[in-house]
Amino acid sequence: MNADTSTATVPAVRRPGRALRIAVIMAAVLIVLLAMLAVAAAMSPVGWARERIEAALSERVGAPVNLGSVERVEVFSYTPTIVLRNLRMAQPDWAGPGDLLTVREVRMRVPVLPAIFRQSIEPGGIVIRGMTANLVRTAEGQWNWRRETKAPDEGQDNDRGMGIAGLTIEDSRFTLKEAKRKLVLAGAMSADARQGVRIGGTGTFDGAPARLQLNGAPVTSTGGDAPYPFTLDFASPLLTMTAKGTMRGALNVRDMRLAMAAKAPSLARLDDLIQAGLFGTAPIDLKAEVRRDGRDWFIERMSGSIGRSQLVGRMDVLKRDGRTKIDGDIRFSQFDFDDLSDARGKARAAAREAQTGERVLPETRINLAKIGPTDGTLRVKAQRLLFGQTTTFRTLAGTITLEGKKLTISDIRSELVQGVMTGRMTVDHRTGAKPMLNIDLMVQGGRLGPLVNAADRFDAPYRARIVLGGRGDTIREALSRADGHAGIVAVNGKVDRVVAAVLGQDLGRTVKAVVSDPDAQVPLRCIAVGFEADEGRLTATPFVIDTDISRSRGVGIIDLESERIALTIGGASKRKGGLRIMEPIRINGTMSRPSVSVAGFNNPPNTGDVIGAVVGSIGGALGLRKKEGPVVNGTGAVDCSGMARSILRATK
């Protein structure tokens, strides 16, 4: 058998050593390329960056920026020293002539490799020499060092520290013209590894002398988030403020915790600096532990005094969607309403009182036209109320809510000497040149005698309600134009027999009660006194006082604009016959100084008054003189419940 001499085709097999050699060669080439790139990076020139730096800075401030030169010192280095010389940043056109910033020289070490791989860069060894910064801010809040009028998106800040490893500042100065805070300062800046950061200046705060000093720790290479301690002192006759705390990173004022103390003639002076929308008050002495996160402020523990008022509390002030949002709780161990006005407000009120005379209705300003984009809720409680004279009010609590230009005080509760007052008040300035004030206050559980400081003469449980609304820049002006109603109802009480007889205009019983038993009392069945308001003019309807022996009816008005009173009370005895007092009871004068005339008597009455009343009564009995005042029917029952429902109704 012949052997098969044909050969079979065998597939070629690649030797493993060849693939390995190819991989090694490719890796070697890559390493060489990276090495060449690294060498190039370590030796690359930086002059090309000058125009880019100029463009970026110019875009930020909206003004021309010139940079003399950008150079590197070392020929070969992965952290070369970059030198910027003769930087000049012009002021934006609106800020006036001159320069915003000039710097003679800036030196810094810049790591090259992180820049190549697009990692964060932490420059080190920054040395700034010959810097002059001229900062300007308008009353509208526009800074000259950034184009944007608005700050970055509120509540979205993730600010870190400066992220630099070492900072030195030499031969440098600054000026600050801050119209929004009424602050003008000029001073020096320095920083080194021994004394740390020092920024100090003098000038004026709303025209008064002012001094500012900020001291910080040395800026080292501990990282951008490392705690950075600092102190701040601001001194002026208008405000003294100190702060001590730590920032999250060097000079990161947008993320810090601090303990603050402030003294000022008014809370408004503190607000000039912190810009929280506060108002004028009596002198303040406050302390607080404060935290700032981005544009949000958290006043975590606050204590101190505003005038005679002593307080503790907390407050969050947030910035959202271009608005300030406040939420807080304030508790007063003692509170004086006068502390809500500063010296200028009290002087204006005194001048008005000198022109118009003493007034009862407060001149508290409620115009909200200047309220900025602010919303908030503040829960307030005063454990003790302070007044300049004896009052029935003891405590006060309520929730203050501000929604744009509408202010609501809800859940009002004030404990009285006897009884409690509850209700709500709104000030709505969303429409109209003047705000609309609406008041709805109810008093229950009280006693009438202590209310008028005459518990020995008469007393009864009472209820009262005020439902008024009107437009005006102050509470007084709004109420002087108010519509609505107000009144008081009392039942099942007691009254001196003498008083009841006088109310019934019964001369015989009055004389008998005075002579026989001046301390005797009779049942007081009903007091129903209501007023309907129309453009600030209160008209009495109904006005009924019903006792066991007499009944009285009143007519007249109280003018809230002038605060003048003109009321006439007539009466009838429930006993037939007897001499009648012909003169009615008249209540005149003003709300601050009312005068009461009984039977035409002077105050105090004299012998001639008594003789005149007797003669007049005899003349009335003989038909020679007509009885004056409202006609009163002393017979039958009065519908006290029906009158009470009308007087105490909720609607205007």
XYZ file of C-alpha atoms in Angstrom:
652
model
C 0.000 0.000 0.000
C 1.352 3.338 -1.002
C 1.760 5.849 1.726
C -0.221 9.164 1.401
C 2.462 11.661 0.699
C 0.083 14.669 0.668
C 0.542 17.139 3.607
C -2.408 18.513 5.699
C -2.830 22.283 6.309
C -2.068 23.142 9.959
C -3.363 26.518 11.394
C -0.632 28.964 12.475
C -0.398 29.433 16.231
C 0.702 32.938 17.486
C 3.284 32.610 20.148
C 2.344 34.166 23.503
C 5.636 35.985 23.785
C 4.824 38.153 20.757
C 1.552 39.551 22.276
C 3.328 40.353 25.487
C 6.026 42.237 23.605
C 3.381 44.302 21.802
C 1.654 45.222 25.112
C 4.954 46.197 26.678
C 5.818 48.362 23.693
C 2.416 50.126 23.830
C 2.788 50.738 27.576
C 6.259 52.068 27.076
C 5.041 54.439 24.372
C 2.206 55.638 26.663
C 4.633 56.177 29.507
C 6.930 58.117 27.241
C 4.018 60.246 26.042
C 2.877 60.922 29.614
C 6.411 61.704 30.615
C 6.747 64.096 27.695
C 3.406 65.671 28.656
C 4.507 65.960 32.259
C 7.818 67.484 31.222
C 5.984 69.858 28.920
C 3.606 70.767 31.722
C 6.488 71.269 34.112
C 8.243 73.543 31.617
C 5.288 75.115 29.802
C 5.209 78.923 29.575
C 2.275 80.822 31.130
C 2.285 84.062 29.240
C -0.609 82.852 27.122
C -2.865 82.962 30.224
C -2.749 86.773 30.536
C -5.538 87.470 28.059
C -7.724 84.714 29.505
C -7.317 86.122 33.025
C -8.171 89.616 31.788
C -11.289 88.366 29.990
C -12.558 86.348 32.944
C -12.148 89.207 35.422
C -13.619 91.730 33.027
C -16.685 89.538 32.513
C -17.199 89.267 36.258
C -17.099 92.992 37.099
C -18.330 94.425 33.809
C -15.336 96.740 33.396
C -11.947 96.688 31.626
C -9.135 94.694 33.272
C -5.455 95.006 32.368
C -2.683 92.695 33.486
C 0.911 93.805 32.890
C 2.482 90.342 32.747
C 2.148 86.679 33.763
C 5.401 84.795 34.322
C 6.719 81.618 35.910
C 9.836 81.650 38.047
C 11.189 78.072 37.892
C 12.201 76.573 34.556
C 11.168 73.065 35.617
C 8.536 72.459 38.345
C 5.202 70.735 38.828
C 4.257 73.511 41.279
C 5.744 76.524 39.568
C 5.630 79.985 41.090
C 3.418 82.187 38.932
C 3.905 85.940 39.108
C 1.217 88.424 38.060
C 2.324 92.041 37.841
C 0.563 95.370 37.503
C -3.067 94.241 37.666
C -5.532 97.072 37.104
C -9.314 96.605 37.294
C -11.349 99.693 36.374
C -14.531 100.709 38.155
C -17.802 99.897 36.353
C -19.247 103.000 34.706
C -22.000 103.391 37.321
C -19.464 103.402 40.187
C -17.659 106.495 38.948
C -14.067 107.130 37.831
C -10.978 105.420 39.182
C -9.992 101.832 39.767
C -11.802 99.085 41.614
C -8.561 97.193 42.213
C -4.872 97.670 41.591
C -2.178 95.163 42.573
C 1.535 95.668 42.117
C 2.402 91.969 42.336
C 0.860 88.577 43.110
C 2.987 85.454 43.586
C 1.560 81.952 44.010
C 2.527 78.325 43.593
C 0.128 76.520 41.261
C 0.089 72.683 41.009
C 0.157 71.776 37.325
C -0.936 68.121 37.288
C -4.355 68.686 38.956
C -5.043 71.299 36.304
C -4.209 68.794 33.546
C -6.576 66.217 35.003
C -9.248 68.845 35.755
C -9.078 68.410 39.486
C -9.556 71.203 42.018
C -6.521 73.424 42.370
C -5.273 74.631 45.740
C -2.710 77.355 45.114
C -0.096 77.803 47.798
C 2.228 80.457 49.097
C 0.160 83.375 47.837
C 1.911 86.705 48.355
C 0.059 89.927 47.478
C 1.963 93.196 47.481
C 0.804 96.729 46.879
C -2.967 96.073 46.652
C -5.570 98.850 46.746
C -9.251 97.856 46.696
C -12.032 100.436 46.345
C -15.345 98.690 47.067
C -18.701 100.323 46.322
C -22.263 99.199 46.957
C -25.370 101.144 46.020
C -28.479 101.596 48.148
C -30.162 99.065 45.836
C -27.554 96.417 46.698
C -25.347 96.485 43.560
C -21.673 95.669 44.267
C -18.958 96.991 41.982
C -16.983 93.744 42.106
C -19.590 91.608 40.388
C -21.891 92.235 37.485
C -24.946 90.522 39.001
C -27.344 92.604 41.088
C -28.682 89.486 42.792
C -26.598 87.145 44.855
C -26.196 83.473 43.882
C -29.255 81.286 44.266
C -30.335 81.411 47.887
C -30.070 78.305 49.964
C -28.032 76.533 47.260
C -24.583 77.619 48.404
C -21.935 75.004 49.001
C -19.275 77.540 49.877
C -15.905 76.348 50.971
C -12.968 78.239 52.315
C -10.463 79.959 50.105
C -8.735 76.625 49.395
C -5.247 78.120 49.508
C -2.107 76.944 51.262
C -0.657 80.074 52.803
C -1.494 83.774 52.380
C 0.635 86.878 52.810
C -0.629 90.410 52.176
C 1.754 93.346 52.342
C 1.447 97.088 51.813
C -2.274 96.945 51.006
C -5.246 99.218 51.677
C -8.964 99.394 51.038
C -11.883 101.807 50.913
C -15.540 100.852 51.349
C -18.559 102.966 50.399
C -21.618 100.914 51.376
C -24.729 103.024 50.774
C -27.122 100.201 51.660
C -25.597 99.930 55.131
C -24.773 103.673 55.421
C -21.150 102.690 55.990
C -17.977 104.419 54.756
C -14.586 102.997 55.782
C -10.924 103.228 54.809
C -8.076 101.180 56.228
C -5.315 98.633 55.821
C -5.121 94.893 55.146
C -2.345 92.492 56.076
C -1.764 88.756 56.427
C 1.183 86.599 57.409
C 2.011 83.338 59.132
C 2.757 85.034 62.472
C -0.069 87.525 63.087
C -2.673 86.077 60.762
C -5.190 88.190 58.843
C -5.761 91.792 59.924
C -8.339 94.072 58.316
C -8.995 97.365 60.062
C -10.503 100.671 59.096
C -12.128 103.863 60.315
C -14.845 106.040 58.862
C -18.499 106.782 59.442
C -21.717 104.865 60.079
C -24.716 106.963 59.060
C -22.569 110.045 59.641
C -21.256 109.003 63.073
C -17.623 107.942 63.661
C -17.042 104.213 63.171
C -14.217 101.710 63.531
C -13.999 98.145 62.183
C -11.433 95.482 63.074
C -11.413 91.898 61.741
C -8.752 89.492 62.973
C -8.328 85.974 61.636
C -5.904 83.124 62.112
C -3.057 82.616 59.666
C -4.167 81.063 56.371
C -2.273 77.764 56.196
C -2.350 74.566 54.163
C -4.828 72.802 56.450
C -7.462 72.503 53.742
C -10.427 74.490 52.489
C -12.888 73.148 55.089
C -10.692 73.427 58.165
C -12.184 75.515 61.025
C -10.951 79.082 60.777
C -11.227 81.201 63.971
C -11.851 84.942 63.790
C -13.003 87.961 65.784
C -14.878 91.064 64.652
C -15.275 94.380 66.462
C -17.398 97.269 65.210
C -17.610 100.423 67.298
C -19.709 103.526 66.749
C -21.929 105.755 68.910
C -24.801 104.297 66.880
C -23.835 100.633 67.260
C -21.313 98.516 69.138
C -21.062 94.938 67.913
C -18.625 92.127 68.646
C -18.425 88.642 67.174
C -16.206 85.653 67.852
C -16.445 82.345 66.050
C -15.183 80.007 63.362
C -15.665 79.779 59.621
C -15.696 76.620 57.536
C -12.514 77.449 55.739
C -10.392 80.564 55.665
C -12.359 83.823 55.246
C -15.536 81.957 54.294
C -18.106 84.400 55.686
C -20.971 82.402 54.162
C -20.491 79.396 56.440
C -19.720 80.234 60.047
C -20.756 79.960 63.681
C -20.286 82.845 66.042
C -21.262 84.404 69.344
C -22.476 87.962 68.865
C -23.212 90.885 71.176
C -24.732 94.195 70.139
C -25.649 97.475 71.828
C -27.382 100.324 70.038
C -29.850 103.169 70.592
C -32.334 101.254 68.416
C -32.849 97.842 66.841
C -32.955 99.632 63.487
C -29.252 100.439 63.866
C -28.376 96.757 64.106
C -30.569 96.142 61.076
C -28.544 98.675 59.084
C -25.721 96.121 59.198
C -27.466 92.735 59.178
C -30.255 93.784 56.751
C -33.036 91.643 58.251
C -35.916 94.141 57.995
C -36.017 95.166 61.680
C -37.593 98.384 62.988
C -36.885 101.259 65.363
C -37.050 100.494 69.102
C -35.792 101.612 72.483
C -32.063 101.002 73.152
C -30.957 97.380 72.745
C -28.469 95.173 74.583
C -28.573 91.746 72.926
C -26.495 88.575 72.803
C -26.942 85.614 70.475
C -25.377 82.464 69.162
C -25.582 82.698 65.408
C -25.008 80.359 62.504
C -24.770 81.365 58.856
C -25.246 78.879 56.035
C -24.980 80.462 52.607
C -27.390 83.401 52.664
C -29.393 81.999 55.586
C -28.987 83.137 59.180
C -29.967 81.051 62.208
C -30.150 82.918 65.516
C -30.187 79.874 67.756
C -30.063 81.477 71.205
C -30.851 85.129 71.770
C -31.211 87.030 75.032
C -31.041 90.572 76.324
C -33.141 93.689 76.553
C -34.940 96.239 74.411
C -35.535 99.189 76.713
C -37.259 97.771 79.803
C -38.332 94.655 77.924
C -36.388 91.467 78.750
C -36.389 88.659 76.188
C -35.096 85.282 75.085
C -35.736 83.641 71.730
C -34.654 82.121 68.458
C -35.087 83.095 64.839
C -34.357 81.725 61.361
C -33.854 84.232 58.533
C -33.834 82.466 55.172
C -33.352 83.790 51.643
C -35.550 82.022 49.094
C -36.564 83.061 45.588
C -35.495 86.643 46.176
C -37.468 86.938 49.439
C -36.549 86.992 53.116
C -38.427 84.370 55.134
C -38.460 84.641 58.930
C -39.560 82.110 61.526
C -39.032 82.697 65.208
C -40.141 82.505 68.820
C -39.697 85.421 71.230
C -40.561 85.279 74.925
C -40.548 88.362 77.152
C -40.341 88.043 80.913
C -41.547 91.657 80.866
C -42.611 93.838 77.956
C -43.284 97.557 77.512
C -45.117 98.690 74.366
C -43.227 101.980 74.506
C -40.059 100.029 73.708
C -41.374 99.484 70.159
C -40.607 103.126 69.319
C -37.181 104.702 69.096
C -36.257 108.184 70.292
C -37.187 109.798 66.995
C -40.586 108.102 66.968
C -41.290 109.191 70.537
C -40.225 112.753 69.732
C -42.595 112.866 66.773
C -45.411 111.492 68.939
C -44.706 114.101 71.630
C -44.759 116.890 69.054
C -48.093 115.689 67.694
C -49.515 115.437 71.202
C -48.421 119.005 71.898
C -50.478 120.095 68.893
C -53.528 117.878 69.324
C -53.552 117.264 73.077
C -53.296 113.968 74.934
C -54.692 111.057 72.950
C -55.754 107.514 73.806
C -55.617 105.887 70.371
C -51.995 104.983 69.605
C -50.071 106.705 66.847
C -48.350 103.403 65.979
C -47.378 103.436 62.314
C -48.810 100.560 60.262
C -47.866 101.677 56.740
C -46.188 98.695 55.049
C -45.192 100.420 51.806
C -41.472 100.211 52.611
C -41.573 96.584 53.683
C -39.292 94.677 51.325
C -39.786 91.171 49.950
C -40.253 89.630 53.387
C -42.502 86.863 54.724
C -42.447 85.325 58.135
C -44.026 84.046 61.296
C -43.080 85.209 64.767
C -44.659 83.701 67.878
C -44.533 86.166 70.759
C -45.399 85.839 74.430
C -45.051 88.442 77.184
C -45.388 87.122 80.722
C -45.756 90.588 82.226
C -46.821 93.874 80.643
C -45.308 97.152 81.799
C -47.201 100.437 81.569
C -46.633 103.922 82.865
C -49.889 103.767 84.825
C -52.242 101.240 86.406
C -53.867 98.973 83.840
C -56.063 95.902 83.677
C -53.747 94.111 81.203
C -51.300 91.581 82.624
C -49.950 89.282 79.854
C -50.000 89.117 76.064
C -49.396 86.419 73.452
C -49.962 86.131 69.726
C -48.642 84.964 66.381
C -47.414 87.619 63.958
C -47.509 86.587 60.306
C -46.199 88.721 57.451
C -47.077 87.791 53.867
C -45.688 90.459 51.600
C -47.581 93.586 52.552
C -50.183 91.875 54.719
C -49.553 91.625 58.455
C -51.735 89.396 60.621
C -51.634 89.075 64.403
C -53.638 85.959 65.211
C -54.315 83.957 68.356
C -54.155 87.135 70.420
C -54.576 86.348 74.095
C -54.163 88.816 76.934
C -54.866 87.924 80.524
C -56.505 90.784 82.414
C -56.751 91.481 86.125
C -60.012 89.585 85.713
C -60.925 87.921 82.442
C -59.152 87.425 79.154
C -59.035 89.231 75.825
C -58.752 87.232 72.580
C -58.935 88.035 68.886
C -56.962 89.014 65.797
C -55.786 92.053 63.882
C -54.767 92.491 60.237
C -52.975 95.246 58.359
C -53.409 94.823 54.598
C -51.399 97.136 52.350
C -51.516 95.079 49.175
C -53.846 97.646 47.608
C -54.550 101.317 48.176
C -52.378 104.259 49.143
C -53.044 103.585 52.812
C -53.253 100.200 54.560
C -56.516 98.647 55.732
C -56.654 97.903 59.455
C -59.152 95.351 60.783
C -59.525 94.649 64.502
C -61.669 91.977 66.154
C -61.118 91.736 69.918
C -63.326 89.988 72.485
C -63.175 90.261 76.292
C -64.783 87.600 78.466
C -64.732 86.496 82.089
C -64.059 89.940 83.498
C -65.654 92.009 86.235
C -66.909 95.503 85.514
C -65.971 97.067 88.855
C -62.220 96.411 88.688
C -62.234 97.434 84.998
C -63.250 101.004 85.889
C -61.596 100.959 89.318
C -64.945 101.230 91.144
C -65.572 97.756 92.516
C -66.958 99.233 95.752
C -69.730 101.077 93.889
C -70.902 98.519 91.354
C -69.842 95.204 89.831
C -71.037 92.604 87.329
C -69.556 89.995 84.992
C -69.149 91.527 81.538
C -68.316 90.741 77.944
C -67.107 93.238 75.349
C -66.236 93.250 71.661
C -64.566 95.640 69.215
C -64.995 94.983 65.488
C -63.618 97.958 63.538
C -61.937 98.467 60.185
C -60.532 101.520 58.425
C -57.674 102.842 56.310
C -54.785 104.906 57.605
C -51.020 105.084 57.994
C -51.332 104.759 61.782
C -53.715 102.938 64.115
C -55.154 106.295 65.167
C -55.786 107.441 61.600
C -57.306 104.089 60.589
C -59.693 104.019 63.548
C -60.644 107.658 62.993
C -62.129 106.491 59.663
C -63.354 103.095 60.793
C -66.647 101.340 60.242
C -67.955 98.545 62.446
C -69.191 98.338 65.980
C -68.076 98.109 69.599
C -69.803 97.572 72.903
C -70.058 96.006 76.338
C -72.667 93.828 78.029
C -72.977 93.103 81.759
C -75.688 91.178 83.632
C -76.539 89.896 87.104
C -74.516 92.380 89.082
C -74.995 94.899 91.844
C -74.865 98.673 92.121
C -75.030 101.240 94.919
C -78.605 102.326 95.611
C -77.470 105.959 95.347
C -76.032 105.359 91.868
C -79.144 103.483 90.750
C -81.382 106.297 91.985
C -79.283 108.904 90.151
C -79.419 106.808 86.961
C -83.206 106.769 87.351
C -83.149 110.547 87.928
C -85.197 110.032 91.093
C -84.323 112.882 93.436
C -86.366 111.562 96.345
C -84.755 108.112 96.360
C -81.318 109.654 95.825
C -81.672 111.849 98.896
C -83.164 109.010 100.944
C -80.350 106.615 99.980
C -77.700 109.193 100.841
C -79.263 109.949 104.226
C -80.454 106.540 105.377
C -78.003 103.967 103.978
C -75.359 105.283 101.561
C -73.669 101.847 101.312
C -76.795 99.887 100.374
C -76.786 98.143 96.990
C -79.484 96.897 94.617
C -79.416 94.321 91.785
C -77.905 95.438 88.458
C -79.874 93.470 85.879
C -78.416 94.598 82.555
C -75.936 96.955 80.991
C -76.060 96.875 77.195
C -74.016 99.676 75.648
C -73.240 99.420 71.960
C -71.866 101.802 69.336
C -72.203 101.607 65.558
C -69.191 103.095 63.751
C -69.395 105.037 60.497
C -66.248 106.815 59.257
C -64.883 106.939 62.783
C -68.059 108.297 64.349
C -69.476 105.985 67.053
C -73.205 106.360 67.609
C -74.721 104.907 70.766
C -77.271 102.225 69.879
C -78.374 100.585 72.089
C -77.471 102.236 75.398
C -79.476 100.724 78.261
C -78.784 100.356 81.999
C -81.424 98.429 83.934
C -81.345 98.115 87.739
C -83.858 96.850 90.273
C -85.162 100.391 90.920
C -84.381 102.332 87.721
C -83.738 102.257 83.999
C -81.553 104.542 81.897
C -81.120 105.154 78.182
C -78.286 106.988 76.488
C -77.816 108.759 73.187
C -74.891 110.527 71.562
C -71.586 109.963 69.827
C -67.883 109.415 70.329
C -65.741 110.906 67.555
C -62.590 108.795 67.145
C -60.840 111.438 65.043
C -60.988 114.127 67.733
C -61.571 111.593 70.544
C -64.319 113.856 71.863
C -67.300 112.447 73.760
C -70.862 113.786 73.669
C -73.263 111.424 75.490
C -76.516 112.171 77.264
C -78.167 109.696 79.651
C -81.768 109.993 80.708
C -83.475 107.860 83.346
C -86.746 106.800 84.865
C -87.587 105.390 88.266
C -89.531 102.162 88.463
C -91.473 103.722 91.331
C -94.342 106.021 90.485
C -94.394 109.564 91.780
C -91.673 111.470 93.543
C -89.533 114.365 92.453
C -87.507 113.804 89.289
C -84.083 115.177 88.464
C -84.729 117.326 85.412
C -81.138 117.536 84.188
C -79.782 114.425 82.401
C -76.407 112.860 83.034
C -73.906 114.234 80.532
C -70.579 112.674 79.612
C -68.356 115.107 77.716
C -64.694 115.911 77.319
C -62.271 113.571 75.593
C -61.414 109.903 75.787
C -58.270 110.816 77.748
C -60.068 113.290 80.039
C -63.813 112.582 80.197
C -66.076 114.720 82.366
C -69.355 113.587 83.935
C -72.101 116.000 84.935
C -74.955 114.654 87.090
C -78.091 116.786 87.434
C -76.118 119.832 86.336
C -73.834 119.563 89.366
C -70.320 120.847 89.241
C -67.507 118.508 90.170
C -67.461 118.534 93.142
C -71.059 119.704 93.679
C -71.801 122.708 95.876
C -74.839 123.851 97.884
C -76.129 125.921 95.001
C -76.121 122.855 92.741
C -78.261 120.896 95.238
C -80.717 123.771 95.733
C -80.918 124.245 91.975
C -81.671 120.543 91.430
C -84.420 120.611 94.074
C -85.992 123.749 92.632
C -85.832 122.270 89.145
C -87.474 119.055 90.311
C -90.298 120.986 91.994
C -90.759 122.998 88.841
C -90.965 119.785 86.824
C -93.550 118.359 89.199
C -95.626 121.518 88.783
C -95.292 121.350 85.012
C -93.200 124.521 84.921
C -90.124 122.821 83.460
C -89.705 120.112 80.872
C -87.436 117.198 81.625
C -84.343 117.111 79.412
C -82.576 114.118 77.859
C -83.817 110.889 76.294
C -87.300 109.693 77.099
C -87.167 106.459 79.113
C -89.916 103.937 79.814
C -89.223 102.385 83.185
C -91.880 99.695 82.919
C -91.707 96.252 81.382
C -88.714 94.020 80.732
C -85.689 94.737 78.551
C -84.391 92.204 76.017
C -80.855 92.061 77.372
C -80.064 88.791 75.556
C -81.123 90.187 72.191
C -79.097 93.370 72.676
C -76.099 91.273 73.753
C -76.226 89.207 70.566
C -76.227 92.360 68.470
C -73.450 94.072 70.410
C -71.194 90.986 70.508
C -71.689 89.883 66.894
C -68.601 89.025 64.864
C -69.521 90.814 61.623
C -69.166 94.512 61.013
